[in-house]
Amino acid sequence: MGEMDGQELMRRMREGHPAVVPIVVTGYGTVQHAVDLMREGAFDVLTKPCPAQEILATVARALEHHQALQANADLRERLRTHEKLAMIGKLAAGVAHELNNPLDASMRCVRMAMDRTAKDPEAREYLDLAHAGLLRMADIVKSLLTFSRHAAIEQKPEPLRRLADEAVTGVQLALGDEAPRITAEIDDAVRELPVPRGLHQVLTNLVRNAADATGLSIMVGCMLSTSLAIAPAFVLAQRARWVDLDGPALLARDREGGFEFREGRIGPPVG
């Protein structure tokens, strides 16, 4: 790669192709190198020589991860679209209701004036023009009210299962690393029951309230292992509330260049 090292390649891939899930196969199997690569966006780091079965298993996990990222991106876009259209719908309803009362009063006044000026052709002509304009405004108000009732992309009923899954995924995305494990269990008798799209927000609120009530946080731990084995966990541990990665400390001999344990803290070797 010339003067470009693996970290720089990961950095450029993340900036130019964020949807790519990179797997690094390297001959430099140090803990620090693996941590640095994963910090720059590597999905996994394999050290040469690595068995074909390990490569296949890693690629399979990377594909699953990529599919999950795509699904999350699609859901985010759908949620953004629904939220925007819902806001437009509320604005349309507000404008329509604000116009409706004065429009109705104006219409009555014009009709009364038309009745009293039946023998004045010039005045009647002006009132006919005003009446036609008010009728046009009434059609616009009616259209705004109709749009406000159908502001979402999918107003037709949807299966309860789909709305529940979207609510769970949306809350998990919103909470990120702080999200507890959430599953939707729905009785088979109502899983495919058609329900209004508006129920999605209700379900989202319920799931979010339940998630907030759990008070759960993330803990990262390990069993007996070398420093290289816990390198991925070291990256995740920086976002966790509790960390228990003492596996290498229990070994008689760790890998060369392994993590160091100093005053209850773990980190790459110094110097």
Coordinates of C-alpha atoms in Angstrom, one line a residue:
M1 CA 0.0 0.0 0.0
G2 CA 3.0 2.3 -0.3
E3 CA 3.1 4.8 2.6
M4 CA -0.5 4.1 3.6
D5 CA -0.8 1.8 6.6
G6 CA -3.9 -0.2 7.7
Q7 CA -5.2 2.5 10.1
E8 CA -5.1 5.1 7.3
L9 CA -6.9 2.7 5.0
M10 CA -9.6 2.1 7.6
R11 CA -9.9 5.8 8.1
R12 CA -10.4 6.6 4.4
M13 CA -12.8 3.7 4.0
R14 CA -14.9 5.0 6.9
E15 CA -15.0 8.5 5.4
G16 CA -15.5 7.6 1.8
H17 CA -17.5 4.3 2.1
P18 CA -19.3 4.3 5.5
A19 CA -21.5 1.4 4.5
V20 CA -18.6 -1.0 4.1
V21 CA -17.9 -3.5 6.9
P22 CA -14.1 -4.0 6.7
I23 CA -12.3 -7.1 7.8
V24 CA -8.5 -6.8 8.3
V25 CA -6.1 -9.7 7.8
T26 CA -2.7 -8.7 9.1
G27 CA 0.7 -10.2 9.9
Y28 CA 1.0 -7.8 12.9
G29 CA -0.9 -9.6 15.5
T30 CA -0.3 -7.3 18.4
V31 CA -3.0 -6.2 20.8
Q32 CA -2.4 -2.5 20.2
H33 CA -2.5 -2.9 16.5
A34 CA -5.9 -4.7 16.7
V35 CA -7.3 -2.1 19.0
D36 CA -6.1 0.8 16.7
L37 CA -7.6 -0.8 13.6
M38 CA -11.0 -1.4 15.3
R39 CA -11.0 2.1 16.6
E40 CA -10.7 3.2 13.0
G41 CA -13.7 1.1 11.9
A42 CA -12.5 -2.4 11.3
F43 CA -15.2 -5.0 12.0
D44 CA -12.7 -7.7 13.0
V45 CA -8.9 -8.3 12.8
L46 CA -7.6 -11.7 11.8
T47 CA -3.9 -12.6 12.3
K48 CA -2.0 -14.5 9.6
P49 CA -2.0 -17.4 9.2
C50 CA -5.7 -17.8 9.8
P51 CA -7.8 -21.0 9.0
A52 CA -10.2 -20.8 6.1
Q53 CA -13.1 -21.7 8.5
E54 CA -12.3 -18.7 10.7
I55 CA -12.3 -16.4 7.6
L56 CA -15.7 -17.8 6.5
A57 CA -17.2 -17.4 9.9
T58 CA -16.0 -13.8 10.2
V59 CA -17.3 -12.9 6.8
A60 CA -20.7 -14.4 7.7
R61 CA -20.9 -12.3 10.8
A62 CA -19.8 -9.2 8.8
L63 CA -22.6 -9.8 6.3
E64 CA -25.2 -10.1 9.1
H65 CA -23.8 -6.9 10.6
H66 CA -24.0 -5.1 7.2
Q67 CA -27.6 -6.3 6.8
A68 CA -28.5 -5.0 10.2
L69 CA -26.9 -1.6 9.4
Q70 CA -28.9 -1.4 6.2
A71 CA -32.1 -2.3 8.0
N72 CA -31.4 0.4 10.6
A73 CA -30.7 3.0 8.0
D74 CA -33.9 2.2 6.1
L75 CA -35.9 2.4 9.3
R76 CA -34.3 5.7 10.3
E77 CA -35.3 7.1 6.9
R78 CA -38.9 5.9 7.2
L79 CA -39.1 7.3 10.7
R80 CA -37.8 10.7 9.5
T81 CA -40.3 10.7 6.6
H82 CA -43.2 9.9 8.9
E83 CA -42.2 12.6 11.4
K84 CA -41.8 15.2 8.7
L85 CA -45.2 14.4 7.1
A86 CA -46.9 14.3 10.5
M87 CA -45.5 17.8 11.2
I88 CA -46.8 19.0 7.8
G89 CA -50.2 17.4 8.6
K90 CA -50.5 19.1 11.9
L91 CA -49.5 22.5 10.3
A92 CA -52.1 21.9 7.5
A93 CA -54.8 21.1 10.1
G94 CA -53.9 24.2 12.2
V95 CA -54.0 26.5 9.1
A96 CA -57.3 25.0 7.9
H97 CA -59.0 25.4 11.3
E98 CA -57.7 29.0 11.6
L99 CA -59.1 29.9 8.2
N100 CA -62.4 28.0 8.4
N101 CA -64.3 30.3 10.9
P102 CA -63.5 33.7 9.2
L103 CA -64.1 32.1 5.8
D104 CA -67.5 30.9 6.8
A105 CA -68.4 34.3 8.2
S106 CA -67.2 36.0 5.0
M107 CA -69.2 33.6 2.9
R108 CA -72.4 34.4 4.8
C109 CA -71.8 38.2 4.6
V110 CA -71.3 38.0 0.8
R111 CA -74.4 35.9 0.3
M112 CA -76.4 38.4 2.4
A113 CA -75.0 41.3 0.3
M114 CA -75.9 39.4 -2.9
D115 CA -79.5 39.1 -1.8
R116 CA -79.7 42.8 -1.1
T117 CA -78.0 44.0 -4.3
A118 CA -80.0 41.8 -6.7
K119 CA -81.1 44.9 -8.6
D120 CA -77.6 46.4 -8.9
P121 CA -75.7 44.6 -11.7
E122 CA -72.3 46.2 -11.0
A123 CA -72.4 45.4 -7.3
R124 CA -73.6 41.9 -8.1
E125 CA -70.7 41.4 -10.5
Y126 CA -68.2 42.3 -7.8
L127 CA -69.9 40.1 -5.2
D128 CA -70.0 37.2 -7.7
L129 CA -66.2 37.5 -8.0
A130 CA -65.8 37.6 -4.3
H131 CA -68.1 34.6 -3.8
A132 CA -66.1 32.6 -6.4
G133 CA -62.9 33.4 -4.6
L134 CA -64.3 32.4 -1.3
L135 CA -65.5 29.1 -2.8
R136 CA -62.0 28.5 -4.0
M137 CA -60.6 29.2 -0.6
A138 CA -63.2 26.8 0.9
D139 CA -61.9 24.1 -1.4
I140 CA -58.4 24.7 -0.3
V141 CA -59.3 24.5 3.4
K142 CA -61.2 21.3 2.7
S143 CA -58.1 19.9 0.9
L144 CA -55.8 20.9 3.8
L145 CA -58.1 19.1 6.3
T146 CA -58.2 16.0 4.1
F147 CA -54.4 16.0 3.8
S148 CA -54.0 16.4 7.6
R149 CA -55.9 13.2 8.1
H150 CA -53.7 11.3 5.7
A151 CA -50.4 13.0 6.3
A152 CA -48.4 9.8 6.8
I153 CA -47.0 7.7 3.9
E154 CA -48.9 4.6 4.9
Q155 CA -52.2 5.5 6.4
K156 CA -53.7 2.1 5.5
P157 CA -53.8 -0.4 8.4
E158 CA -50.6 -2.3 9.1
P159 CA -50.0 -5.5 11.0
L160 CA -49.5 -5.0 14.7
R161 CA -46.3 -7.1 14.5
R162 CA -44.7 -4.6 12.1
L163 CA -45.5 -1.6 14.2
A164 CA -44.3 -3.3 17.3
D165 CA -41.0 -4.3 15.6
E166 CA -40.5 -0.7 14.3
A167 CA -41.2 0.7 17.8
V168 CA -38.6 -1.6 19.4
T169 CA -36.0 -0.9 16.8
G170 CA -36.6 2.8 17.0
V171 CA -36.1 2.9 20.7
Q172 CA -32.9 0.8 20.5
L173 CA -31.5 3.2 17.9
A174 CA -32.4 6.2 20.0
L175 CA -30.8 4.8 23.2
G176 CA -27.8 3.3 21.4
D177 CA -25.3 1.7 23.7
E178 CA -27.6 2.4 26.7
A179 CA -30.5 0.3 25.3
P180 CA -31.4 -2.8 27.3
R181 CA -32.3 -5.9 25.5
I182 CA -35.9 -5.5 24.1
T183 CA -38.0 -8.1 22.4
A184 CA -41.6 -8.0 21.1
E185 CA -43.7 -11.0 22.0
I186 CA -47.2 -10.9 20.4
D187 CA -49.9 -13.5 20.7
D188 CA -50.3 -15.3 17.4
A189 CA -54.0 -14.5 17.4
V190 CA -53.3 -10.7 17.0
R191 CA -49.8 -10.7 15.4
E192 CA -51.2 -9.9 11.9
L193 CA -54.1 -7.9 13.2
P194 CA -54.5 -4.7 11.0
V195 CA -54.2 -1.6 13.2
P196 CA -54.0 2.2 12.4
R197 CA -50.5 3.5 11.6
G198 CA -51.0 6.1 14.4
L199 CA -50.6 3.3 17.0
H200 CA -46.9 3.2 16.2
Q201 CA -46.2 6.3 18.3
V202 CA -48.2 4.8 21.2
L203 CA -46.1 1.6 21.1
T204 CA -42.9 3.7 20.8
N205 CA -43.8 5.6 24.0
L206 CA -44.6 2.4 25.9
V207 CA -41.4 0.7 24.9
R208 CA -39.3 3.9 25.7
N209 CA -40.9 4.2 29.1
A210 CA -40.3 0.5 29.8
A211 CA -36.6 0.8 28.7
D212 CA -36.1 3.9 30.9
A213 CA -37.7 2.1 33.9
T214 CA -35.2 -0.8 33.7
G215 CA -32.3 1.3 34.7
L216 CA -30.0 -1.2 33.0
S217 CA -26.5 -0.4 31.8
I218 CA -23.8 -2.2 29.8
M219 CA -21.1 -4.4 31.4
V220 CA -18.2 -5.9 29.4
G221 CA -16.4 -8.9 30.8
C222 CA -14.4 -11.9 29.7
M223 CA -13.3 -15.4 30.7
L224 CA -9.7 -16.6 30.8
S225 CA -8.1 -15.2 27.6
T226 CA -5.1 -13.5 26.1
S227 CA -4.8 -9.8 25.5
L228 CA -5.4 -10.2 21.8
A229 CA -8.7 -12.1 22.5
I230 CA -10.1 -9.2 24.5
A231 CA -8.9 -6.5 22.1
P232 CA -12.5 -6.0 20.6
A233 CA -13.9 -5.9 24.2
F234 CA -11.4 -3.2 25.1
V235 CA -13.0 -1.0 22.4
L236 CA -16.5 -1.7 23.6
A237 CA -15.5 -1.2 27.3
Q238 CA -14.9 2.5 26.7
R239 CA -18.7 2.8 26.4
A240 CA -19.7 0.5 29.2
R241 CA -20.4 1.4 32.8
W242 CA -18.8 -1.7 34.3
V243 CA -15.7 -3.4 33.0
D244 CA -14.2 -6.8 34.0
L245 CA -11.5 -7.7 31.6
D246 CA -9.0 -9.4 33.9
G247 CA -8.6 -12.6 31.8
P248 CA -5.0 -12.0 30.8
A249 CA -4.0 -11.2 34.4
L250 CA -4.9 -14.7 35.3
L251 CA -2.5 -16.3 32.8
A252 CA 1.0 -17.4 33.7
R253 CA 2.2 -15.8 30.5
D254 CA 0.3 -13.4 28.2
R255 CA 1.1 -12.6 24.5
E256 CA 4.0 -10.3 23.9
G257 CA 3.0 -6.7 24.0
G258 CA -0.3 -7.5 25.8
F259 CA -2.4 -5.2 28.0
E260 CA -1.0 -3.9 31.2
F261 CA -2.9 -3.7 34.5
R262 CA -2.1 -0.6 36.6
E263 CA -4.0 0.4 39.8
G264 CA -7.3 -1.2 38.7
R265 CA -7.0 0.1 35.2
I266 CA -6.3 -1.8 31.9
G267 CA -4.5 -0.3 28.9
P268 CA -2.0 -1.0 26.1
P269 CA 1.6 -1.3 27.1
V270 CA 3.4 1.9 27.9
G271 CA 6.7 2.7 26.1

